[in-house]
Amino acid sequence: MLTYQFDWSVVTSGKYFEWLVSGFMVTLKLSVVGIILAFIVGLLIAVMRMSHFRPVRWFALAYLEFFRNTPLLVQIFFWYFGSYKILPQAVNDWLNSTNFEFAAAVIALTIYTSAFIAEDIRSGVLSIPKEQMEAARSAGFSYLRSMQYIILPQAVRITVPPLVNQFLNLAKNSSLAMTIGVMELTYQARQVESYTFKGFEAFTAATIVYLVLSTSITALVHLYDKRVLNPSRAV
Amino acid sequence: MIQFAGVHKWFNQLHVLNDINLRITPGEVLVVCGPSGSGKSTLIRTINQLEPIDKGKLVVDGMDLLDKKTDINKLRAEIGFVFQQFNLYPHLSVLGNITLAPLKIRKMPKKEAEEQAMTLLARVGLAEKRDAYPSQLSGGQQQRVAIARALAMKPKIMLFDEPTSALDPEMIGEVLAVMQGLAGTGITMVVVTHEMGFAREVAHRVAFMDHGVVLEEAKPEEFFRNPQHERAQQFLKQLLSPMH
Ligand SMILES: Nc1ncnc2c1ncn2[C@@H]1O[C@H](COP(=O)(O)OP(=O)(O)O)[C@@H](O)[C@H]1O
Ligand SMILES: [Mg+2]
């Protein structure tokens, strides 16, 4: 071990650097697509969870319990190895013609994270005074429109801190996609290690990139919060 | 225009509305008063079905509220409701509060909705607050914005549930003045309030409630000069000498 020669050039230039960059681009894509979809699905599930229509509420409840209480890795394997067994041939053909690993990873990350986001948003909704719903209904908005224009915008604003956590979890969890062959950052760092035996450098580089990614997500959400969601605080 | 016939409502065991029979004609200003807990809020909230009734008949603007075919959202869009606690949308600016329903429900073009909002804001004396947020306004200003927000839907009926009760005394006048400006414009107004000066000057009729019953209905001058029921006499005496 003492004879280990550090060689940072492996990860700062050349072919292996390019591998890491391409890995980062895939991680970034997984994270951004996953965050957007998980947020939208999370909103929908949160609203369904509070629906006055029992079957809808039960579906949402089952969804939440199921996806929050099973390991993400199992869910990733399920979508990758299991789902095509129950899908029609035509859908499978189409999936195979696309980047199926990527799609399976996005689906798993989206669904898993959306369950947590839905619960965070729901507790945000519950903390909005009931008079807001009354004001909205009095104006003539339907229940769903009241949610859309009056309740959810307020709930999301106060849910920003837990939402940032869920977004960060998604970005970090995206590294599990390597297990089904998605060539994201961790996968590429592993590749660099096996070709060069420079494991320390490769994973240090990956660690730094994850840190920068997480910090950027946090900063972006907080900027959006200040500029768009809560301009009144800035006035 | 608004007609209650034998209306009853219960909250579990509590008989909160007991055989209400009231007729409110178009353009009329009705003040509802009575002790706390007598059912005034519940009564006014049945008119736009924030509280559904259990028994009887309630017809508002030609629509039967017990008829399942009645489109309640459509009816509510024709009725402005002003709350004791204002209930402005805190995430929207003053302009956003006033234009939201016209934009989304009436599908009014943005420019028209904003022009209308500015006209209304000028009318309630708050044109310079268009970009402020509710949290930056005093209670009296918030309530005037809430009135402008309700008026933006061009309602035929305006309901006020103790609109000045949450206000500091020095702000009550500015809100009452706006309401007084509305009376006599053809809009039907039902106002729950303890502001007897307002009732005397603005109301066409006063209804006195106690324990879920409308005990008395009279012209303001009659009601104040010569209340019929003992409960009403007591109520007025307490109101006029709050120190007892
Ligand atoms: N949602 C509710 N559930 C149960 N009881 C209620 C509810 N709302 C009001 N009440 C009760 O009904 C009675 C009348 O209330 P309310 O109409 O608010 O009276 P007021 O506005 O005249 O003070 C009170 O005793 C009150 O506690
Ligand atoms: Mg009340």
Short mmCIF file of C-alpha atoms and ligand atoms in Angstrom, two decimals:
data_model
loop_
_atom_site.label_atom_id
_atom_site.label_comp_id
_atom_site.label_asym_id
_atom_site.label_seq_id
_atom_site.Cartn_x
_atom_site.Cartn_y
_atom_site.Cartn_z
CA MET A 1 0.00 0.00 0.00
CA LEU A 2 2.78 2.42 0.82
CA THR A 3 4.10 2.03 -2.66
CA TYR A 4 0.86 3.23 -4.20
CA GLN A 5 1.64 5.94 -6.69
CA PHE A 6 -0.94 8.68 -6.92
CA ASP A 7 -1.66 9.69 -10.47
CA TRP A 8 -4.31 12.33 -10.67
CA SER A 9 -3.75 12.87 -14.40
CA VAL A 10 -5.76 9.71 -14.94
CA VAL A 11 -8.92 11.48 -13.88
CA THR A 12 -8.19 15.01 -15.06
CA SER A 13 -7.47 14.40 -18.72
CA GLY A 14 -7.49 11.86 -21.48
CA LYS A 15 -9.74 8.91 -22.16
CA TYR A 16 -10.60 8.12 -18.56
CA PHE A 17 -11.48 11.71 -17.88
CA GLU A 18 -13.89 11.50 -20.79
CA TRP A 19 -15.43 8.34 -19.33
CA LEU A 20 -16.04 10.15 -16.09
CA VAL A 21 -17.54 13.14 -17.89
CA SER A 22 -19.87 10.92 -19.87
CA GLY A 23 -20.80 9.17 -16.62
CA PHE A 24 -21.57 12.50 -15.05
CA MET A 25 -23.78 13.47 -17.98
CA VAL A 26 -25.81 10.29 -17.51
CA THR A 27 -26.07 10.88 -13.75
CA LEU A 28 -27.17 14.45 -14.42
CA LYS A 29 -29.80 13.25 -16.89
CA LEU A 30 -31.06 10.57 -14.50
CA SER A 31 -31.26 13.13 -11.70
CA VAL A 32 -32.95 15.92 -13.61
CA VAL A 33 -35.48 13.70 -15.37
CA GLY A 34 -36.06 11.74 -12.17
CA ILE A 35 -36.56 14.84 -10.02
CA ILE A 36 -39.03 16.43 -12.43
CA LEU A 37 -41.05 13.23 -12.87
CA ALA A 38 -40.92 12.31 -9.17
CA PHE A 39 -42.20 15.76 -8.26
CA ILE A 40 -45.11 15.57 -10.70
CA VAL A 41 -46.04 12.01 -9.73
CA GLY A 42 -45.60 12.92 -6.05
CA LEU A 43 -48.07 15.80 -6.43
CA LEU A 44 -50.59 13.52 -8.12
CA ILE A 45 -50.28 10.82 -5.49
CA ALA A 46 -50.56 13.40 -2.71
CA VAL A 47 -53.82 14.69 -4.20
CA MET A 48 -55.11 11.14 -4.73
CA ARG A 49 -54.21 10.29 -1.15
CA MET A 50 -56.54 13.10 0.00
CA SER A 51 -59.31 12.34 -2.46
CA HIS A 52 -62.85 12.02 -1.17
CA PHE A 53 -63.31 9.08 -3.53
CA ARG A 54 -62.35 5.99 -1.58
CA PRO A 55 -60.90 3.73 -4.33
CA VAL A 56 -58.60 6.55 -5.43
CA ARG A 57 -57.48 7.16 -1.86
CA TRP A 58 -56.83 3.46 -1.31
CA PHE A 59 -54.85 3.16 -4.49
CA ALA A 60 -52.64 6.03 -3.37
CA LEU A 61 -52.25 4.54 0.09
CA ALA A 62 -51.23 1.15 -1.35
CA TYR A 63 -48.77 2.89 -3.68
CA LEU A 64 -47.20 4.77 -0.78
CA GLU A 65 -46.90 1.78 1.50
CA PHE A 66 -45.59 -0.48 -1.23
CA PHE A 67 -42.90 1.73 -2.66
CA ARG A 68 -41.70 3.28 0.58
CA ASN A 69 -41.30 -0.05 2.31
CA THR A 70 -39.34 -2.02 -0.26
CA PRO A 71 -35.66 -1.56 -1.13
CA LEU A 72 -34.91 0.67 -4.07
CA LEU A 73 -32.47 -1.86 -5.47
CA VAL A 74 -35.21 -4.50 -5.61
CA GLN A 75 -37.46 -2.02 -7.38
CA ILE A 76 -34.76 -1.27 -9.92
CA PHE A 77 -34.29 -4.99 -10.56
CA PHE A 78 -38.02 -5.44 -10.79
CA TRP A 79 -38.42 -2.84 -13.53
CA TYR A 80 -35.34 -4.07 -15.34
CA PHE A 81 -35.65 -7.84 -15.08
CA GLY A 82 -39.25 -8.33 -14.15
CA SER A 83 -41.44 -5.83 -15.88
CA TYR A 84 -40.93 -7.00 -19.45
CA LYS A 85 -42.29 -10.40 -18.52
CA ILE A 86 -45.71 -8.89 -17.97
CA LEU A 87 -45.63 -6.33 -20.78
CA PRO A 88 -46.99 -6.97 -24.29
CA GLN A 89 -44.44 -7.91 -26.91
CA ALA A 90 -44.92 -4.66 -28.82
CA VAL A 91 -44.05 -2.61 -25.78
CA ASN A 92 -40.98 -4.73 -25.16
CA ASP A 93 -39.78 -4.34 -28.73
CA TRP A 94 -40.11 -0.64 -28.40
CA LEU A 95 -38.34 -0.62 -25.02
CA ASN A 96 -35.48 -2.68 -26.39
CA SER A 97 -35.04 -0.29 -29.25
CA THR A 98 -34.60 2.51 -26.74
CA ASN A 99 -32.22 2.69 -23.84
CA PHE A 100 -34.06 0.24 -21.63
CA GLU A 101 -31.58 0.33 -18.72
CA PHE A 102 -31.95 4.07 -18.51
CA ALA A 103 -35.74 3.89 -18.71
CA ALA A 104 -35.93 1.22 -16.00
CA ALA A 105 -33.69 3.28 -13.74
CA VAL A 106 -35.74 6.44 -14.27
CA ILE A 107 -39.00 4.59 -13.62
CA ALA A 108 -37.67 3.03 -10.42
CA LEU A 109 -36.13 6.26 -9.11
CA THR A 110 -39.25 8.25 -10.01
CA ILE A 111 -41.71 5.92 -8.37
CA TYR A 112 -39.62 5.30 -5.28
CA THR A 113 -38.94 9.00 -4.66
CA SER A 114 -42.45 10.12 -5.58
CA ALA A 115 -43.81 8.11 -2.65
CA PHE A 116 -41.70 10.13 -0.21
CA ILE A 117 -42.44 13.41 -1.98
CA ALA A 118 -46.18 12.69 -1.85
CA GLU A 119 -46.07 12.27 1.92
CA ASP A 120 -44.06 15.48 2.36
CA ILE A 121 -46.50 17.41 0.20
CA ARG A 122 -49.46 15.93 2.00
CA SER A 123 -48.20 17.10 5.36
CA GLY A 124 -47.64 20.50 3.76
CA VAL A 125 -51.25 20.54 2.57
CA LEU A 126 -52.50 19.54 6.02
CA SER A 127 -50.73 22.52 7.53
CA ILE A 128 -52.52 25.01 5.27
CA PRO A 129 -55.43 26.54 7.22
CA LYS A 130 -58.79 25.12 6.11
CA GLU A 131 -59.99 28.68 5.52
CA GLN A 132 -57.86 28.79 2.38
CA MET A 133 -59.88 25.95 0.88
CA GLU A 134 -63.08 27.71 1.96
CA ALA A 135 -61.99 30.95 0.32
CA ALA A 136 -61.17 29.11 -2.88
CA ARG A 137 -64.41 27.13 -2.93
CA SER A 138 -66.40 30.30 -2.20
CA ALA A 139 -64.89 31.92 -5.26
CA GLY A 140 -66.30 29.09 -7.36
CA PHE A 141 -63.21 26.89 -7.77
CA SER A 142 -63.85 23.15 -7.78
CA TYR A 143 -62.01 21.02 -5.22
CA LEU A 144 -59.27 20.08 -7.69
CA ARG A 145 -58.86 23.62 -9.03
CA SER A 146 -58.66 24.89 -5.45
CA MET A 147 -55.87 22.41 -4.87
CA GLN A 148 -54.14 23.39 -8.07
CA TYR A 149 -54.22 27.17 -7.72
CA ILE A 150 -54.48 27.83 -4.01
CA ILE A 151 -53.56 24.91 -1.76
CA LEU A 152 -50.72 23.09 -3.52
CA PRO A 153 -48.74 26.24 -4.38
CA GLN A 154 -48.75 27.13 -0.68
CA ALA A 155 -48.06 23.56 0.42
CA VAL A 156 -45.09 23.24 -1.94
CA ARG A 157 -43.64 26.50 -0.63
CA ILE A 158 -43.52 25.26 2.92
CA THR A 159 -42.35 21.82 1.79
CA VAL A 160 -39.19 23.11 0.13
CA PRO A 161 -36.71 21.85 2.76
CA PRO A 162 -37.94 18.22 2.78
CA LEU A 163 -38.32 18.35 -1.01
CA VAL A 164 -34.67 19.32 -1.36
CA ASN A 165 -33.81 16.27 0.73
CA GLN A 166 -35.81 14.00 -1.54
CA PHE A 167 -34.21 15.53 -4.64
CA LEU A 168 -30.75 14.92 -3.15
CA ASN A 169 -31.70 11.35 -2.26
CA LEU A 170 -32.76 10.77 -5.83
CA ALA A 171 -29.51 12.16 -7.23
CA LYS A 172 -27.45 10.00 -4.86
CA ASN A 173 -29.62 6.92 -5.35
CA SER A 174 -29.11 7.21 -9.10
CA SER A 175 -25.75 5.50 -8.52
CA LEU A 176 -27.67 2.24 -7.98
CA ALA A 177 -28.51 2.33 -11.68
CA MET A 178 -25.03 0.97 -12.33
CA THR A 179 -26.28 -2.42 -11.16
CA ILE A 180 -28.38 -2.78 -14.29
CA GLY A 181 -25.66 -1.42 -16.54
CA VAL A 182 -26.55 2.25 -16.81
CA MET A 183 -23.26 3.92 -17.58
CA GLU A 184 -23.57 6.66 -15.02
CA LEU A 185 -20.90 8.23 -12.86
CA THR A 186 -20.33 5.40 -10.38
CA TYR A 187 -20.30 2.84 -13.18
CA GLN A 188 -17.67 4.84 -15.05
CA ALA A 189 -15.56 5.40 -11.96
CA ARG A 190 -15.61 1.64 -11.47
CA GLN A 191 -14.57 1.17 -15.09
CA VAL A 192 -11.70 3.61 -14.70
CA GLU A 193 -10.60 1.73 -11.62
CA SER A 194 -10.58 -1.63 -13.34
CA TYR A 195 -8.63 -0.35 -16.34
CA THR A 196 -6.08 1.72 -14.40
CA PHE A 197 -6.13 0.34 -10.83
CA LYS A 198 -6.36 4.00 -9.79
CA GLY A 199 -9.33 3.41 -7.52
CA PHE A 200 -8.51 6.14 -5.08
CA GLU A 201 -8.35 8.81 -7.75
CA ALA A 202 -11.38 7.55 -9.64
CA PHE A 203 -13.69 7.42 -6.63
CA THR A 204 -12.35 10.65 -5.16
CA ALA A 205 -13.22 12.33 -8.45
CA ALA A 206 -16.68 10.73 -8.41
CA THR A 207 -17.21 11.81 -4.80
CA ILE A 208 -16.34 15.40 -5.60
CA VAL A 209 -18.67 15.41 -8.59
CA TYR A 210 -21.55 14.05 -6.46
CA LEU A 211 -20.85 16.73 -3.87
CA VAL A 212 -20.95 19.46 -6.51
CA LEU A 213 -24.15 17.99 -7.97
CA SER A 214 -25.87 17.90 -4.56
CA THR A 215 -24.75 21.39 -3.65
CA SER A 216 -25.96 22.69 -7.01
CA ILE A 217 -29.39 21.08 -6.61
CA THR A 218 -29.74 22.62 -3.14
CA ALA A 219 -28.62 26.03 -4.37
CA LEU A 220 -30.90 25.94 -7.43
CA VAL A 221 -33.99 25.00 -5.43
CA HIS A 222 -33.29 27.70 -2.85
CA LEU A 223 -32.73 30.26 -5.59
CA TYR A 224 -36.02 29.26 -7.20
CA ASP A 225 -37.69 29.46 -3.81
CA LYS A 226 -36.44 33.01 -3.23
CA ARG A 227 -36.98 34.35 -6.71
CA VAL A 228 -40.18 32.66 -7.77
CA LEU A 229 -41.94 30.91 -4.92
CA ASN A 230 -41.53 33.45 -2.15
CA PRO A 231 -40.82 36.84 -3.70
CA SER A 232 -42.74 38.48 -0.86
CA ARG A 233 -39.87 37.69 1.48
CA ALA A 234 -37.51 39.54 -0.82
CA VAL A 235 -39.62 42.71 -1.20
CA MET B 1 -83.46 36.08 -4.89
CA ILE B 2 -82.56 34.30 -1.64
CA GLN B 3 -85.33 32.33 -0.05
CA PHE B 4 -85.19 30.16 3.06
CA ALA B 5 -88.29 28.06 3.72
CA GLY B 6 -88.33 25.87 6.83
CA VAL B 7 -84.57 25.42 6.82
CA HIS B 8 -83.00 23.27 9.51
CA LYS B 9 -79.45 22.28 10.19
CA TRP B 10 -77.80 20.22 12.90
CA PHE B 11 -74.19 19.80 13.99
CA ASN B 12 -74.57 16.36 15.55
CA GLN B 13 -77.01 17.01 18.41
CA LEU B 14 -76.82 20.79 18.12
CA HIS B 15 -79.81 22.26 16.33
CA VAL B 16 -77.92 25.18 14.86
CA LEU B 17 -80.56 26.42 12.40
CA ASN B 18 -84.13 25.95 13.54
CA ASP B 19 -86.90 26.56 11.01
CA ILE B 20 -85.41 29.52 9.17
CA ASN B 21 -87.83 31.40 6.93
CA LEU B 22 -86.30 34.40 5.24
CA ARG B 23 -86.81 36.20 1.98
CA ILE B 24 -84.11 38.52 0.75
CA THR B 25 -85.04 40.53 -2.30
CA PRO B 26 -82.64 41.67 -5.06
CA GLY B 27 -80.67 44.76 -4.10
CA GLU B 28 -81.60 44.47 -0.46
CA VAL B 29 -79.11 44.96 2.38
CA LEU B 30 -79.89 42.63 5.28
CA VAL B 31 -77.96 42.85 8.52
CA VAL B 32 -77.94 39.73 10.69
CA CYS B 33 -77.07 40.16 14.35
CA GLY B 34 -77.33 38.17 17.54
CA PRO B 35 -75.25 36.73 20.35
CA SER B 36 -72.16 34.68 19.67
CA GLY B 37 -73.00 31.07 18.85
CA SER B 38 -76.55 31.88 17.76
CA GLY B 39 -75.94 30.49 14.24
CA LYS B 40 -75.29 33.66 12.20
CA SER B 41 -72.19 32.31 10.48
CA THR B 42 -73.87 29.01 9.77
CA LEU B 43 -76.88 30.82 8.30
CA ILE B 44 -74.83 32.97 5.94
CA ARG B 45 -72.62 30.04 4.97
CA THR B 46 -75.61 27.98 3.87
CA ILE B 47 -76.31 30.57 1.17
CA ASN B 48 -73.24 29.51 -0.84
CA GLN B 49 -73.35 25.98 0.56
CA LEU B 50 -70.17 26.19 2.57
CA GLU B 51 -72.55 24.53 5.01
CA PRO B 52 -75.15 22.22 3.45
CA ILE B 53 -78.64 22.30 4.97
CA ASP B 54 -80.34 19.21 6.35
CA LYS B 55 -83.98 20.06 5.84
CA GLY B 56 -86.19 22.63 4.19
CA LYS B 57 -85.83 24.58 1.00
CA LEU B 58 -83.21 27.13 0.06
CA VAL B 59 -83.34 28.86 -3.29
CA VAL B 60 -80.58 31.26 -4.30
CA ASP B 61 -80.67 33.19 -7.54
CA GLY B 62 -83.25 30.78 -8.90
CA MET B 63 -81.21 27.70 -8.03
CA ASP B 64 -82.47 25.13 -5.57
CA LEU B 65 -79.55 24.20 -3.32
CA LEU B 66 -80.99 20.78 -2.53
CA ASP B 67 -81.36 19.94 -6.20
CA LYS B 68 -78.53 17.62 -7.22
CA LYS B 69 -78.51 19.18 -10.69
CA THR B 70 -77.55 22.58 -9.30
CA ASP B 71 -73.98 23.41 -10.29
CA ILE B 72 -72.67 24.64 -6.96
CA ASN B 73 -69.42 26.03 -8.39
CA LYS B 74 -71.37 28.08 -10.88
CA LEU B 75 -73.60 29.43 -8.14
CA ARG B 76 -70.65 30.27 -5.90
CA ALA B 77 -69.04 32.22 -8.71
CA GLU B 78 -72.05 34.56 -8.56
CA ILE B 79 -71.76 35.04 -4.80
CA GLY B 80 -68.98 36.99 -3.13
CA PHE B 81 -68.00 35.90 0.38
CA VAL B 82 -66.03 38.11 2.77
CA PHE B 83 -64.59 36.37 5.83
CA GLN B 84 -63.87 37.66 9.29
CA GLN B 85 -60.21 36.64 8.88
CA PHE B 86 -59.96 37.96 5.27
CA ASN B 87 -58.45 34.68 3.98
CA LEU B 88 -56.48 36.28 1.20
CA TYR B 89 -54.20 33.91 -0.73
CA PRO B 90 -50.83 34.57 0.94
CA HIS B 91 -48.75 33.31 -1.97
CA LEU B 92 -50.24 35.78 -4.41
CA SER B 93 -49.82 39.53 -4.69
CA VAL B 94 -52.82 41.81 -4.25
CA LEU B 95 -53.25 41.86 -8.01
CA GLY B 96 -52.89 38.08 -8.15
CA ASN B 97 -55.54 37.65 -5.45
CA ILE B 98 -58.04 39.79 -7.34
CA THR B 99 -57.41 38.41 -10.82
CA LEU B 100 -57.16 34.68 -10.05
CA ALA B 101 -60.84 33.77 -10.20
CA PRO B 102 -61.71 36.03 -13.17
CA LEU B 103 -58.76 34.55 -15.11
CA LYS B 104 -59.34 30.91 -14.26
CA ILE B 105 -63.10 30.71 -13.85
CA ARG B 106 -64.39 33.45 -16.12
CA LYS B 107 -61.53 32.96 -18.58
CA MET B 108 -61.16 36.72 -18.74
CA PRO B 109 -58.18 37.96 -20.79
CA LYS B 110 -55.25 38.93 -18.56
CA LYS B 111 -55.23 42.56 -19.59
CA GLU B 112 -58.92 42.98 -18.91
CA ALA B 113 -58.67 41.19 -15.55
CA GLU B 114 -55.83 43.47 -14.46
CA GLU B 115 -57.60 46.62 -15.60
CA GLN B 116 -60.69 45.56 -13.72
CA ALA B 117 -58.58 44.79 -10.65
CA MET B 118 -57.03 48.25 -10.79
CA THR B 119 -60.48 49.86 -11.03
CA LEU B 120 -61.60 47.86 -8.00
CA LEU B 121 -58.44 48.65 -6.07
CA ALA B 122 -58.98 52.34 -6.75
CA ARG B 123 -62.52 51.96 -5.50
CA VAL B 124 -61.34 50.49 -2.17
CA GLY B 125 -58.53 53.06 -2.00
CA LEU B 126 -55.59 50.70 -2.45
CA ALA B 127 -54.37 51.26 -6.01
CA GLU B 128 -50.78 51.74 -4.82
CA LYS B 129 -50.77 48.27 -3.16
CA ARG B 130 -51.23 46.24 -6.34
CA ASP B 131 -47.87 44.49 -6.02
CA ALA B 132 -47.86 44.05 -2.25
CA TYR B 133 -48.39 40.68 -0.60
CA PRO B 134 -51.13 40.13 2.00
CA SER B 135 -48.58 39.78 4.81
CA GLN B 136 -47.43 43.32 4.07
CA LEU B 137 -50.87 44.85 4.56
CA SER B 138 -52.76 45.93 7.66
CA GLY B 139 -55.94 44.08 8.59
CA GLY B 140 -58.13 46.85 7.22
CA GLN B 141 -56.23 46.86 3.94
CA GLN B 142 -56.44 43.08 3.66
CA GLN B 143 -60.18 43.18 4.19
CA ARG B 144 -60.59 45.85 1.51
CA VAL B 145 -58.56 43.70 -0.89
CA ALA B 146 -60.77 40.74 0.04
CA ILE B 147 -63.83 42.80 -0.88
CA ALA B 148 -62.23 43.80 -4.19
CA ARG B 149 -61.39 40.13 -4.82
CA ALA B 150 -65.02 39.15 -4.31
CA LEU B 151 -66.29 42.01 -6.48
CA ALA B 152 -63.99 40.99 -9.33
CA MET B 153 -66.41 38.16 -10.13
CA LYS B 154 -69.22 40.71 -10.56
CA PRO B 155 -71.39 38.90 -8.02
CA LYS B 156 -75.11 39.43 -7.69
CA ILE B 157 -74.87 38.65 -3.99
CA MET B 158 -72.27 39.63 -1.42
CA LEU B 159 -72.07 37.83 1.92
CA PHE B 160 -70.12 39.32 4.81
CA ASP B 161 -69.39 37.32 7.96
CA GLU B 162 -68.34 39.78 10.66
CA PRO B 163 -66.00 41.60 8.28
CA THR B 164 -64.76 44.06 10.89
CA SER B 165 -64.61 41.88 14.00
CA ALA B 166 -60.93 41.00 13.57
CA LEU B 167 -59.88 44.59 12.96
CA ASP B 168 -58.28 47.17 15.21
CA PRO B 169 -60.89 49.83 16.00
CA GLU B 170 -59.21 52.51 13.89
CA MET B 171 -59.53 50.31 10.77
CA ILE B 172 -63.18 49.44 11.07
CA GLY B 173 -64.34 52.67 9.48
CA GLU B 174 -62.40 52.24 6.23
CA VAL B 175 -63.95 48.80 5.66
CA LEU B 176 -67.48 49.89 6.56
CA ALA B 177 -67.11 52.83 4.18
CA VAL B 178 -66.33 50.47 1.31
CA MET B 179 -69.33 48.33 2.20
CA GLN B 180 -71.55 51.36 2.45
CA GLY B 181 -70.41 52.33 -1.04
CA LEU B 182 -71.65 48.98 -2.32
CA ALA B 183 -75.10 49.22 -0.79
CA GLY B 184 -77.68 50.62 -3.13
CA THR B 185 -75.72 49.65 -6.27
CA GLY B 186 -78.18 46.84 -6.90
CA ILE B 187 -76.07 44.16 -5.32
CA THR B 188 -77.79 42.02 -2.69
CA MET B 189 -75.93 42.11 0.61
CA VAL B 190 -76.23 39.89 3.67
CA VAL B 191 -74.03 41.23 6.45
CA VAL B 192 -73.41 39.56 9.78
CA THR B 193 -72.14 42.36 12.00
CA HIS B 194 -72.34 43.95 15.40
CA GLU B 195 -71.71 47.39 13.93
CA MET B 196 -75.05 48.89 14.79
CA GLY B 197 -74.15 52.25 13.26
CA PHE B 198 -73.75 50.49 9.93
CA ALA B 199 -77.02 48.61 10.43
CA ARG B 200 -78.86 51.83 11.23
CA GLU B 201 -77.53 53.76 8.25
CA VAL B 202 -77.11 51.16 5.53
CA ALA B 203 -79.35 48.18 6.17
CA HIS B 204 -82.83 47.93 4.73
CA ARG B 205 -83.71 45.28 7.26
CA VAL B 206 -82.25 43.72 10.40
CA ALA B 207 -82.67 40.08 11.42
CA PHE B 208 -81.97 39.10 15.01
CA MET B 209 -80.92 35.52 15.72
CA ASP B 210 -80.77 33.56 18.92
CA HIS B 211 -80.20 29.83 19.42
CA GLY B 212 -80.64 29.04 15.74
CA VAL B 213 -83.90 30.93 15.42
CA VAL B 214 -84.57 34.20 13.64
CA LEU B 215 -86.46 35.87 16.48
CA GLU B 216 -87.07 39.18 14.85
CA GLU B 217 -87.02 40.84 11.45
CA ALA B 218 -87.57 44.56 11.20
CA LYS B 219 -86.58 47.80 9.59
CA PRO B 220 -83.50 49.17 11.39
CA GLU B 221 -85.29 52.18 12.88
CA GLU B 222 -87.97 49.91 14.35
CA PHE B 223 -85.52 47.33 15.57
CA PHE B 224 -83.37 49.83 17.41
CA ARG B 225 -86.23 51.94 18.77
CA ASN B 226 -88.47 49.16 19.81
CA PRO B 227 -87.07 45.60 19.80
CA GLN B 228 -89.86 43.11 20.40
CA HIS B 229 -88.11 40.21 22.07
CA GLU B 230 -86.55 40.33 25.44
CA ARG B 231 -83.40 38.62 24.08
CA ALA B 232 -83.05 41.34 21.47
CA GLN B 233 -83.52 44.04 24.07
CA GLN B 234 -80.81 42.47 26.24
CA PHE B 235 -78.53 42.07 23.26
CA LEU B 236 -78.85 45.69 22.24
CA LYS B 237 -78.39 46.93 25.77
CA GLN B 238 -75.16 44.95 26.14
CA LEU B 239 -73.92 46.07 22.77
CA LEU B 240 -74.54 49.73 23.43
CA SER B 241 -72.90 49.63 26.86
CA PRO B 242 -70.11 47.10 26.50
CA MET B 243 -68.83 47.86 30.01
CA HIS B 244 -72.23 46.85 31.45
N1 LIG C 1 -68.41 22.80 12.04
C1 LIG C 1 -69.06 22.80 13.22
N2 LIG C 1 -69.20 21.64 13.91
C2 LIG C 1 -69.86 21.61 15.08
N3 LIG C 1 -70.42 22.68 15.65
C3 LIG C 1 -70.31 23.85 15.03
C4 LIG C 1 -69.62 23.98 13.78
N4 LIG C 1 -69.67 25.26 13.39
C5 LIG C 1 -70.36 25.92 14.33
N5 LIG C 1 -70.74 25.08 15.31
C6 LIG C 1 -71.54 25.44 16.49
O1 LIG C 1 -72.76 25.94 16.01
C7 LIG C 1 -73.21 27.02 16.80
C8 LIG C 1 -73.45 28.24 15.92
O2 LIG C 1 -72.21 28.65 15.40
P1 LIG C 1 -72.07 29.91 14.44
O3 LIG C 1 -72.98 29.77 13.29
O4 LIG C 1 -70.63 30.07 14.15
O5 LIG C 1 -72.58 31.09 15.38
P2 LIG C 1 -72.29 32.64 15.30
O6 LIG C 1 -71.69 32.96 13.99
O7 LIG C 1 -73.63 33.27 15.51
O8 LIG C 1 -71.37 32.96 16.44
C9 LIG C 1 -72.14 27.25 17.86
O9 LIG C 1 -72.57 26.62 19.03
C10 LIG C 1 -70.94 26.57 17.29
O10 LIG C 1 -70.10 26.10 18.32
MG MG C 2 -69.81 33.76 13.50
#
